[in-house]
């Protein structure tokens, strides 16, 4: 039985999934914060379609003072990254408070029938498509049967700030910055109305190919029949193809451009809005983003420059491989390394304990171990090992010579259970001090690790 039909399905399914991912990506565009417009006091939009966008905003606004403050916010660069999807524009806008607000503008998308009419109008006139490709909006297209630009009441502003104005100054600032995006690329307006640029150009290409094929069929005369008894008309020569091996052969390609210079310090993520009902903790997300940026910066710094031949020797990353538990402890320990056991840290430990099936005391003890010695300190919390003869054996003599309490050895631990003191010897040849209630077996990391056992125990006894 043939299996050729089954062999084609995974490939077809993969192509469909790839096309779906491409379509979703095409319908979402993210723009970095626009630079401030220092000294600009004239018209905010430079194109007639950008001005039409602002006209729709101004005819809807109920308070001109809010519009003026929004214009100032936009001019001074208070609007952060802008995301545009069909029917929705969203950005964070920095106001007078430490955390920015989440501003949003909604706009109705076009129906399938309206898109059919609009695409037909573009395909019917190649000049309109050429104007769009030049990043300009044809006036005849905007003034056609399908209303492309928003009118009074079409822009629906929303914001997480307590101001209930329509729009508030934050949403107004977003509108002003969107006008600048429209100035640079009218395809942003088409995306707001429901279709991405790549999607539109592909559809227009198909329509143009269909139109060209139809015209060529009507323009090509039918071949004349050969005369009776005469020689048959010669068949047109078959088109010459290109062998697949030639089409897919390796070609010399220009070298890649040199990498950008490494900044001196990792960047800081933008502050996220703090509002009720968010599906995430803004402060936690900001911390994770900052941690990822710092670790990426360290990885790139440790990689160094490529070799003269363009290759790069394989390098290990600057960070050890951690289990999910170890990495969670690392993050909890570095979130606020100087904080004690506050209400915020207690809540963090409770949440982490609930997520990992541990107790809050386990989390607090592990955080203390990480702050004491990083991965090695955390490893010593639960595991023992038998150090070879040498530094560990000499430590007891050094403690007795310094007139310090004699500690009982067991594995890599030196312990005085009656006093509730203990030193743990690490693989890094450092001594980690621990303490417990006298007579109890509840040991907690206490103080920094020290390569000298006398120094570690002296610091522990001085507490």
CSV table of C-alpha atoms in Angstrom, one decimal:
chain,number,residue,atom,x,y,z
A,1,UNK,CA,0.0,0.0,0.0
A,2,UNK,CA,1.4,3.4,-0.9
A,3,UNK,CA,2.2,5.8,1.9
A,4,UNK,CA,2.9,8.8,-0.3
A,5,UNK,CA,-0.3,10.5,0.8
A,6,UNK,CA,0.7,10.2,4.5
A,7,UNK,CA,4.2,11.5,3.8
A,8,UNK,CA,2.8,14.8,2.6
A,9,UNK,CA,0.6,15.6,5.6
A,10,UNK,CA,3.3,16.5,8.1
A,11,UNK,CA,4.9,18.9,5.6
A,12,UNK,CA,1.6,20.4,4.7
A,13,UNK,CA,0.7,20.8,8.4
A,14,UNK,CA,4.1,22.3,9.1
A,15,UNK,CA,3.6,24.8,6.2
A,16,UNK,CA,0.2,25.7,7.5
A,17,UNK,CA,1.5,26.3,11.0
A,18,UNK,CA,4.4,28.4,9.7
A,19,UNK,CA,1.9,30.5,7.6
A,20,UNK,CA,-0.3,30.9,10.7
A,21,UNK,CA,2.7,32.1,12.8
A,22,UNK,CA,3.7,34.5,10.0
A,23,UNK,CA,0.2,35.9,9.8
A,24,UNK,CA,0.0,36.5,13.5
A,25,UNK,CA,3.4,38.2,13.6
A,26,UNK,CA,2.4,40.4,10.6
A,27,UNK,CA,-0.6,41.6,12.6
A,28,UNK,CA,1.4,42.9,15.5
A,29,UNK,CA,4.0,45.6,15.3
A,30,UNK,CA,6.0,47.1,18.1
A,31,UNK,CA,7.7,50.5,17.9
A,32,UNK,CA,10.4,51.7,20.2
A,33,UNK,CA,9.9,55.0,22.1
A,34,UNK,CA,10.0,57.9,19.7
A,35,UNK,CA,12.6,60.5,20.5
A,36,UNK,CA,11.4,63.8,22.1
A,37,UNK,CA,10.7,66.7,19.7
A,38,UNK,CA,12.7,69.4,21.4
A,39,UNK,CA,11.8,72.9,20.2
A,40,UNK,CA,8.9,71.7,18.0
A,41,UNK,CA,5.9,73.9,18.6
A,42,UNK,CA,4.1,73.8,15.3
A,43,UNK,CA,1.8,71.1,13.8
A,44,UNK,CA,2.5,67.8,15.5
A,45,UNK,CA,1.7,65.7,12.4
A,46,UNK,CA,3.6,66.3,9.1
A,47,UNK,CA,1.3,64.4,6.7
A,48,UNK,CA,-2.3,65.1,5.8
A,49,UNK,CA,-3.3,61.7,7.0
A,50,UNK,CA,-1.5,62.2,10.3
A,51,UNK,CA,-3.4,65.5,10.7
A,52,UNK,CA,-6.6,63.7,9.9
A,53,UNK,CA,-5.9,61.3,12.7
A,54,UNK,CA,-5.4,64.2,15.1
A,55,UNK,CA,-8.6,65.9,13.8
A,56,UNK,CA,-10.5,62.8,14.9
A,57,UNK,CA,-8.9,63.0,18.3
A,58,UNK,CA,-9.6,66.7,18.8
A,59,UNK,CA,-13.2,66.6,17.6
A,60,UNK,CA,-13.9,63.9,20.2
A,61,UNK,CA,-12.0,65.5,23.1
A,62,UNK,CA,-14.1,67.2,25.8
A,63,UNK,CA,-11.2,69.1,27.4
A,64,UNK,CA,-8.7,71.0,25.3
A,65,UNK,CA,-6.4,71.4,28.4
A,66,UNK,CA,-6.0,67.6,28.6
A,67,UNK,CA,-5.1,67.6,24.9
A,68,UNK,CA,-2.5,70.3,25.5
A,69,UNK,CA,-0.9,68.3,28.4
A,70,UNK,CA,-1.0,65.2,26.2
A,71,UNK,CA,0.8,67.0,23.4
A,72,UNK,CA,3.5,68.1,25.9
A,73,UNK,CA,3.8,64.6,27.2
A,74,UNK,CA,4.3,63.3,23.7
A,75,UNK,CA,6.7,66.0,22.7
A,76,UNK,CA,8.8,65.4,25.9
A,77,UNK,CA,9.1,61.6,25.2
A,78,UNK,CA,6.8,60.3,28.0
A,79,UNK,CA,5.3,57.6,25.8
A,80,UNK,CA,7.2,54.3,25.9
A,81,UNK,CA,7.1,51.3,23.5
A,82,UNK,CA,3.9,51.3,21.3
A,83,UNK,CA,2.3,48.1,20.2
A,84,UNK,CA,-0.2,48.1,17.3
A,85,UNK,CA,-2.6,45.3,16.6
A,86,UNK,CA,-5.9,45.2,14.6
A,87,UNK,CA,-8.3,47.5,16.4
A,88,UNK,CA,-6.0,48.3,19.3
A,89,UNK,CA,-3.0,50.5,20.1
A,90,UNK,CA,-1.4,50.2,23.6
A,91,UNK,CA,1.6,51.8,25.3
A,92,UNK,CA,2.8,52.8,28.7
A,93,UNK,CA,2.9,56.5,29.4
A,94,UNK,CA,5.0,58.0,32.2
A,95,UNK,CA,3.2,60.6,34.3
A,96,UNK,CA,3.9,62.3,37.6
A,97,UNK,CA,4.0,59.0,39.6
A,98,UNK,CA,6.8,56.5,39.7
A,99,UNK,CA,5.0,53.8,37.8
A,100,UNK,CA,3.7,54.6,34.3
A,101,UNK,CA,0.1,54.1,33.2
A,102,UNK,CA,-1.2,51.8,30.5
A,103,UNK,CA,-2.9,53.9,27.8
A,104,UNK,CA,-4.9,52.3,25.0
A,105,UNK,CA,-6.8,53.5,21.9
A,106,UNK,CA,-9.4,51.3,20.2
A,107,UNK,CA,-10.5,51.6,16.6
A,108,UNK,CA,-13.1,49.5,14.6
A,109,UNK,CA,-11.6,47.1,12.1
A,110,UNK,CA,-12.9,46.8,8.6
A,111,UNK,CA,-15.3,43.9,7.6
A,112,UNK,CA,-14.3,41.4,5.0
A,113,UNK,CA,-16.6,43.1,2.5
A,114,UNK,CA,-15.0,46.4,3.2
A,115,UNK,CA,-11.5,44.9,2.7
A,116,UNK,CA,-12.6,43.4,-0.5
A,117,UNK,CA,-13.7,46.8,-1.8
A,118,UNK,CA,-10.6,48.5,-0.6
A,119,UNK,CA,-8.2,45.9,-2.1
A,120,UNK,CA,-10.1,46.1,-5.3
A,121,UNK,CA,-9.7,49.8,-5.4
A,122,UNK,CA,-5.9,49.5,-4.9
A,123,UNK,CA,-5.4,46.7,-7.4
A,124,UNK,CA,-7.4,48.6,-10.0
A,125,UNK,CA,-5.0,51.5,-10.0
A,126,UNK,CA,-1.2,50.7,-10.0
A,127,UNK,CA,-0.5,54.2,-9.0
A,128,UNK,CA,-2.2,53.8,-5.7
A,129,UNK,CA,-0.1,50.8,-4.8
A,130,UNK,CA,3.1,52.6,-5.9
A,131,UNK,CA,2.1,55.5,-3.6
A,132,UNK,CA,1.5,53.1,-0.7
A,133,UNK,CA,4.9,51.5,-1.3
A,134,UNK,CA,6.4,54.9,-1.1
A,135,UNK,CA,4.9,55.2,2.4
A,136,UNK,CA,2.3,57.7,1.4
A,137,UNK,CA,-1.5,57.4,1.6
A,138,UNK,CA,-3.3,58.0,-1.7
A,139,UNK,CA,-6.0,60.7,-1.0
A,140,UNK,CA,-8.3,59.0,-3.5
A,141,UNK,CA,-8.1,55.8,-1.5
A,142,UNK,CA,-8.8,57.5,1.8
A,143,UNK,CA,-11.8,59.3,0.3
A,144,UNK,CA,-13.3,56.3,-1.4
A,145,UNK,CA,-16.3,54.2,-0.4
A,146,UNK,CA,-14.5,52.6,2.5
A,147,UNK,CA,-13.7,55.1,5.3
A,148,UNK,CA,-10.1,54.3,6.1
A,149,UNK,CA,-9.3,57.3,8.4
A,150,UNK,CA,-11.1,57.6,11.7
A,151,UNK,CA,-13.8,60.2,12.1
A,152,UNK,CA,-15.4,61.9,15.1
A,153,UNK,CA,-16.1,59.4,17.9
A,154,UNK,CA,-14.2,56.5,16.1
A,155,UNK,CA,-11.2,56.6,18.5
A,156,UNK,CA,-12.0,55.1,21.9
A,157,UNK,CA,-9.4,56.0,24.5
A,158,UNK,CA,-8.8,54.0,27.7
A,159,UNK,CA,-6.2,54.4,30.5
A,160,UNK,CA,-5.3,52.9,33.9
A,161,UNK,CA,-5.0,56.4,35.5
A,162,UNK,CA,-7.7,57.7,37.9
A,163,UNK,CA,-8.6,60.5,35.4
A,164,UNK,CA,-11.9,59.7,33.7
A,165,UNK,CA,-11.5,62.3,31.0
A,166,UNK,CA,-12.1,61.3,27.3
A,167,UNK,CA,-9.3,61.3,26.6
A,168,UNK,CA,-7.0,61.7,29.6
A,169,UNK,CA,-3.6,63.3,29.0
A,170,UNK,CA,-1.9,59.9,28.8
A,171,UNK,CA,-4.2,58.5,26.1
A,172,UNK,CA,-3.9,61.9,24.3
A,173,UNK,CA,-0.1,61.6,24.4
A,174,UNK,CA,-0.4,58.2,22.8
A,175,UNK,CA,-2.6,59.5,20.0
A,176,UNK,CA,-0.1,62.3,19.2
A,177,UNK,CA,2.7,59.7,19.0
A,178,UNK,CA,0.6,57.5,16.8
A,179,UNK,CA,0.3,60.4,14.4
A,180,UNK,CA,4.1,60.4,14.0
A,181,UNK,CA,4.0,56.7,13.3
A,182,UNK,CA,1.4,57.3,10.6
A,183,UNK,CA,3.5,60.1,9.1
A,184,UNK,CA,6.3,57.5,8.6
A,185,UNK,CA,4.2,54.6,7.5
A,186,UNK,CA,0.5,54.6,6.5
A,187,UNK,CA,0.6,50.8,6.6
A,188,UNK,CA,0.2,51.3,10.4
A,189,UNK,CA,-3.3,52.7,9.7
A,190,UNK,CA,-4.1,49.6,7.6
A,191,UNK,CA,-2.9,47.4,10.4
A,192,UNK,CA,-5.2,49.2,12.9
A,193,UNK,CA,-8.0,48.5,10.5
A,194,UNK,CA,-7.3,44.8,10.5
A,195,UNK,CA,-4.6,43.6,8.0
A,196,UNK,CA,-0.8,43.5,8.2
A,197,UNK,CA,1.5,44.9,5.5
A,198,UNK,CA,2.9,41.6,4.3
A,199,UNK,CA,-0.6,40.1,4.2
A,200,UNK,CA,-1.8,43.0,2.1
A,201,UNK,CA,1.1,43.0,-0.3
A,202,UNK,CA,0.8,39.2,-0.8
A,203,UNK,CA,-2.9,39.6,-1.6
A,204,UNK,CA,-2.3,42.5,-4.0
A,205,UNK,CA,0.4,40.4,-5.7
A,206,UNK,CA,-2.0,37.6,-6.3
A,207,UNK,CA,-4.6,39.9,-7.7
A,208,UNK,CA,-2.1,41.6,-9.9
A,209,UNK,CA,-0.9,38.2,-11.2
A,210,UNK,CA,-4.5,37.1,-11.9
A,211,UNK,CA,-5.2,40.4,-13.7
A,212,UNK,CA,-2.0,40.1,-15.8
A,213,UNK,CA,-2.8,36.5,-16.8
A,214,UNK,CA,-6.3,37.4,-17.8
A,215,UNK,CA,-5.0,40.2,-20.0
A,216,UNK,CA,-2.4,38.0,-21.6
A,217,UNK,CA,-5.0,35.4,-22.5
A,218,UNK,CA,-7.2,38.0,-24.2
A,219,UNK,CA,-4.4,39.8,-25.9
A,220,UNK,CA,-2.7,36.6,-27.4
A,221,UNK,CA,-4.1,35.8,-30.9
A,222,UNK,CA,-5.1,32.3,-31.6
A,223,UNK,CA,-2.7,30.3,-33.8
A,224,UNK,CA,-3.6,30.1,-37.5
A,225,UNK,CA,-4.5,26.6,-38.8
A,226,UNK,CA,-2.1,25.3,-41.3
A,227,UNK,CA,-3.1,25.4,-45.0
A,228,UNK,CA,-4.5,22.2,-46.5
A,229,UNK,CA,-1.6,20.0,-47.6
A,230,UNK,CA,0.9,22.5,-46.3
A,231,UNK,CA,3.5,21.9,-43.6
A,232,UNK,CA,2.4,21.9,-40.0
A,233,UNK,CA,3.1,25.0,-38.0
A,234,UNK,CA,6.2,24.7,-35.8
A,235,UNK,CA,5.4,24.3,-32.1
A,236,UNK,CA,6.8,27.1,-29.9
A,237,UNK,CA,10.1,26.2,-28.2
A,238,UNK,CA,9.7,24.9,-24.6
A,239,UNK,CA,11.0,27.3,-22.0
A,240,UNK,CA,14.4,26.4,-20.7
A,241,UNK,CA,14.6,25.6,-16.9
A,242,UNK,CA,17.4,25.7,-14.4
A,243,UNK,CA,18.7,22.5,-12.9
A,244,UNK,CA,17.8,22.2,-9.2
A,245,UNK,CA,21.4,21.6,-8.3
A,246,UNK,CA,22.4,24.9,-9.9
A,247,UNK,CA,19.6,26.8,-8.2
A,248,UNK,CA,20.5,25.4,-4.8
A,249,UNK,CA,24.2,25.5,-5.2
A,250,UNK,CA,26.3,27.4,-2.6
A,251,UNK,CA,27.1,30.9,-3.5
A,252,UNK,CA,29.6,33.3,-2.2
A,253,UNK,CA,27.8,35.6,0.2
A,254,UNK,CA,29.1,38.9,1.6
A,255,UNK,CA,30.4,38.7,5.2
A,256,UNK,CA,28.1,39.6,8.0
A,257,UNK,CA,28.5,43.1,9.4
A,258,UNK,CA,30.6,43.4,12.6
A,259,UNK,CA,28.7,43.1,15.9
A,260,UNK,CA,27.7,46.2,17.7
A,261,UNK,CA,30.0,47.3,20.5
A,262,UNK,CA,29.1,46.0,23.9
A,263,UNK,CA,27.7,48.7,26.2
A,264,UNK,CA,29.5,49.4,29.4
A,265,UNK,CA,26.5,48.4,31.5
A,266,UNK,CA,23.4,46.4,30.9
A,267,UNK,CA,20.3,48.4,30.2
A,268,UNK,CA,17.3,48.8,32.5
A,269,UNK,CA,13.9,47.6,31.4
A,270,UNK,CA,11.1,50.3,31.3
A,271,UNK,CA,8.9,50.6,34.3
A,272,UNK,CA,5.6,48.8,33.9
A,273,UNK,CA,2.2,50.1,34.9
A,274,UNK,CA,0.8,49.2,38.2
A,275,UNK,CA,-2.9,48.7,38.0
A,276,UNK,CA,-5.6,46.4,39.5
A,277,UNK,CA,-6.4,43.2,37.6
A,278,UNK,CA,-3.1,42.7,35.9
A,279,UNK,CA,-2.2,39.0,35.2
A,280,UNK,CA,1.3,39.5,36.5
A,281,UNK,CA,3.3,41.4,39.2
A,282,UNK,CA,4.8,44.4,37.5
A,283,UNK,CA,7.7,44.7,40.0
A,284,UNK,CA,8.5,40.9,39.6
A,285,UNK,CA,8.5,41.2,35.8
A,286,UNK,CA,10.8,44.2,35.9
A,287,UNK,CA,13.2,42.4,38.2
A,288,UNK,CA,13.2,39.3,35.9
A,289,UNK,CA,13.8,41.5,32.8
A,290,UNK,CA,16.7,43.3,34.6
A,291,UNK,CA,18.2,40.0,35.7
A,292,UNK,CA,18.0,38.6,32.2
A,293,UNK,CA,19.7,41.7,30.7
A,294,UNK,CA,22.5,41.6,33.3
A,295,UNK,CA,23.2,37.9,32.7
A,296,UNK,CA,23.1,38.4,28.9
A,297,UNK,CA,25.5,41.3,29.2
A,298,UNK,CA,27.9,39.1,31.3
A,299,UNK,CA,27.6,36.2,28.8
A,300,UNK,CA,28.5,38.5,25.8
A,301,UNK,CA,31.3,40.1,27.9
A,302,UNK,CA,32.8,36.7,28.7
A,303,UNK,CA,32.6,35.6,25.0
A,304,UNK,CA,35.1,38.1,23.9
A,305,UNK,CA,35.9,39.1,20.3
A,306,UNK,CA,35.8,36.6,17.4
A,307,UNK,CA,39.1,35.2,16.1
A,308,UNK,CA,40.6,36.8,13.0
A,309,UNK,CA,39.3,34.0,10.8
A,310,UNK,CA,35.7,34.7,11.9
A,311,UNK,CA,35.4,31.7,14.2
A,312,UNK,CA,35.0,31.7,17.9
A,313,UNK,CA,36.3,29.1,20.3
A,314,UNK,CA,33.5,27.4,22.3
A,315,UNK,CA,33.3,28.9,25.7
A,316,UNK,CA,31.5,28.0,28.8
A,317,UNK,CA,29.0,30.5,30.1
A,318,UNK,CA,30.0,32.6,33.2
A,319,UNK,CA,27.1,31.1,35.2
A,320,UNK,CA,26.8,27.6,36.5
A,321,UNK,CA,24.0,25.4,35.4
A,322,UNK,CA,21.2,25.5,38.0
A,323,UNK,CA,18.2,23.5,38.7
A,324,UNK,CA,14.8,25.3,38.8
A,325,UNK,CA,14.9,25.2,42.6
A,326,UNK,CA,18.5,26.6,42.7
A,327,UNK,CA,17.6,29.4,40.2
A,328,UNK,CA,14.5,30.3,42.1
A,329,UNK,CA,16.6,30.6,45.3
A,330,UNK,CA,19.1,32.7,43.4
A,331,UNK,CA,16.5,35.1,42.2
A,332,UNK,CA,14.9,35.4,45.7
A,333,UNK,CA,18.3,36.0,47.3
A,334,UNK,CA,19.3,38.7,44.8
A,335,UNK,CA,15.9,40.4,44.5
A,336,UNK,CA,16.7,42.6,47.6
A,337,UNK,CA,20.1,41.3,49.0
A,338,UNK,CA,20.2,43.8,51.9
A,339,UNK,CA,16.6,43.3,53.1
A,340,UNK,CA,15.9,41.4,56.3
A,341,UNK,CA,12.8,39.4,57.0
A,342,UNK,CA,10.3,42.0,56.1
A,343,UNK,CA,6.6,41.6,55.2
A,344,UNK,CA,7.6,41.7,51.5
A,345,UNK,CA,10.2,39.0,51.9
A,346,UNK,CA,7.9,36.8,54.0
A,347,UNK,CA,5.3,37.0,51.2
A,348,UNK,CA,7.9,36.2,48.6
A,349,UNK,CA,9.1,33.1,50.6
A,350,UNK,CA,5.5,31.9,51.1
A,351,UNK,CA,4.7,32.2,47.4
A,352,UNK,CA,7.9,30.4,46.4
A,353,UNK,CA,7.3,27.7,49.0
A,354,UNK,CA,3.8,27.1,47.6
A,355,UNK,CA,5.1,26.9,44.1
A,356,UNK,CA,7.8,24.4,44.9
A,357,UNK,CA,6.2,22.3,47.5
A,358,UNK,CA,8.6,23.4,50.2
A,359,UNK,CA,8.1,25.3,53.5
A,360,UNK,CA,8.7,29.0,54.0
A,361,UNK,CA,11.4,28.1,56.5
A,362,UNK,CA,13.1,25.9,53.8
A,363,UNK,CA,13.1,28.9,51.4
A,364,UNK,CA,14.4,31.3,54.0
A,365,UNK,CA,17.2,28.9,55.0
A,366,UNK,CA,18.2,28.4,51.3
A,367,UNK,CA,18.2,32.1,50.6
A,368,UNK,CA,20.5,32.6,53.6
A,369,UNK,CA,22.8,29.9,52.2
A,370,UNK,CA,22.9,31.5,48.7
A,371,UNK,CA,23.7,34.9,50.2
A,372,UNK,CA,26.5,33.3,52.2
A,373,UNK,CA,28.2,31.5,49.3
A,374,UNK,CA,26.2,31.3,46.1
A,375,UNK,CA,25.9,27.8,44.5
A,376,UNK,CA,28.5,26.3,46.9
A,377,UNK,CA,26.8,27.7,49.9
A,378,UNK,CA,23.4,26.3,48.8
A,379,UNK,CA,25.0,22.9,48.1
A,380,UNK,CA,26.5,22.7,51.6
A,381,UNK,CA,23.1,23.3,53.1
A,382,UNK,CA,21.9,19.7,52.4
A,383,UNK,CA,24.9,17.7,51.3
A,384,UNK,CA,28.0,16.5,53.1
A,385,UNK,CA,31.3,15.2,51.7
A,386,UNK,CA,34.5,13.8,53.0
A,387,UNK,CA,37.4,16.2,52.4
A,388,UNK,CA,40.9,14.7,51.8
A,389,UNK,CA,43.6,15.1,54.4
A,390,UNK,CA,45.0,18.6,54.5
A,391,UNK,CA,43.2,21.9,55.2
A,392,UNK,CA,40.3,20.3,57.0
A,393,UNK,CA,42.6,18.4,59.4
A,394,UNK,CA,44.8,21.4,60.1
A,395,UNK,CA,41.8,23.5,60.9
A,396,UNK,CA,41.2,21.9,64.3
A,397,UNK,CA,44.8,22.5,65.4
A,398,UNK,CA,44.5,26.2,64.2
A,399,UNK,CA,41.4,26.7,66.3
A,400,UNK,CA,43.0,25.2,69.4
A,401,UNK,CA,46.1,27.3,68.9
A,402,UNK,CA,43.9,30.4,68.7
A,403,UNK,CA,42.3,29.4,72.1
A,404,UNK,CA,38.9,28.9,70.4
A,405,UNK,CA,36.5,26.1,71.3
A,406,UNK,CA,37.4,22.6,70.1
A,407,UNK,CA,34.9,21.4,67.5
A,408,UNK,CA,34.0,17.8,66.8
A,409,UNK,CA,34.6,16.7,63.2
A,410,UNK,CA,32.1,14.7,61.1
A,411,UNK,CA,32.3,14.6,57.3
A,412,UNK,CA,33.0,18.2,56.3
A,413,UNK,CA,31.5,19.7,59.5
A,414,UNK,CA,33.2,20.9,62.7
A,415,UNK,CA,30.5,21.2,65.4
A,416,UNK,CA,30.0,22.1,69.0
A,417,UNK,CA,26.3,21.2,69.6
A,418,UNK,CA,26.4,22.4,73.2
A,419,UNK,CA,27.2,26.0,72.0
A,420,UNK,CA,25.1,25.7,68.8
A,421,UNK,CA,28.0,26.6,66.5
A,422,UNK,CA,29.3,24.8,63.4
A,423,UNK,CA,31.7,25.3,60.5
A,424,UNK,CA,31.2,23.6,57.2
A,425,UNK,CA,34.1,23.1,54.8
A,426,UNK,CA,33.3,23.7,51.1
A,427,UNK,CA,34.7,22.4,47.9
A,428,UNK,CA,36.0,26.0,47.3
A,429,UNK,CA,38.2,25.6,50.5
A,430,UNK,CA,36.2,28.2,52.4
A,431,UNK,CA,34.6,27.8,55.8
A,432,UNK,CA,30.9,28.4,56.2
A,433,UNK,CA,29.7,29.4,59.7
A,434,UNK,CA,26.3,28.0,61.0
A,435,UNK,CA,24.5,28.4,64.2
A,436,UNK,CA,21.6,26.6,66.0
A,437,UNK,CA,19.8,26.7,69.3
A,438,UNK,CA,22.0,24.9,71.8
A,439,UNK,CA,21.1,21.2,71.9
A,440,UNK,CA,18.9,21.5,68.8
A,441,UNK,CA,19.7,20.3,65.3
A,442,UNK,CA,18.3,23.3,63.4
A,443,UNK,CA,21.3,24.8,61.6
A,444,UNK,CA,21.1,28.1,59.8
A,445,UNK,CA,23.8,29.8,57.7
A,446,UNK,CA,25.2,32.8,59.6
A,447,UNK,CA,27.7,35.3,58.4
A,448,UNK,CA,30.0,35.3,55.4
A,449,UNK,CA,32.3,32.4,54.3
A,450,UNK,CA,35.9,32.7,55.1
A,451,UNK,CA,39.0,30.9,53.8
A,452,UNK,CA,40.4,31.0,57.4
A,453,UNK,CA,38.6,28.8,59.9
A,454,UNK,CA,39.8,31.0,62.8
A,455,UNK,CA,38.3,34.1,61.2
A,456,UNK,CA,35.0,32.3,60.4
A,457,UNK,CA,34.6,31.0,64.0
A,458,UNK,CA,35.8,34.3,65.6
A,459,UNK,CA,33.1,36.2,63.6
A,460,UNK,CA,30.5,33.6,64.6
A,461,UNK,CA,31.3,33.8,68.3
A,462,UNK,CA,31.2,37.6,68.2
A,463,UNK,CA,27.6,37.6,67.1
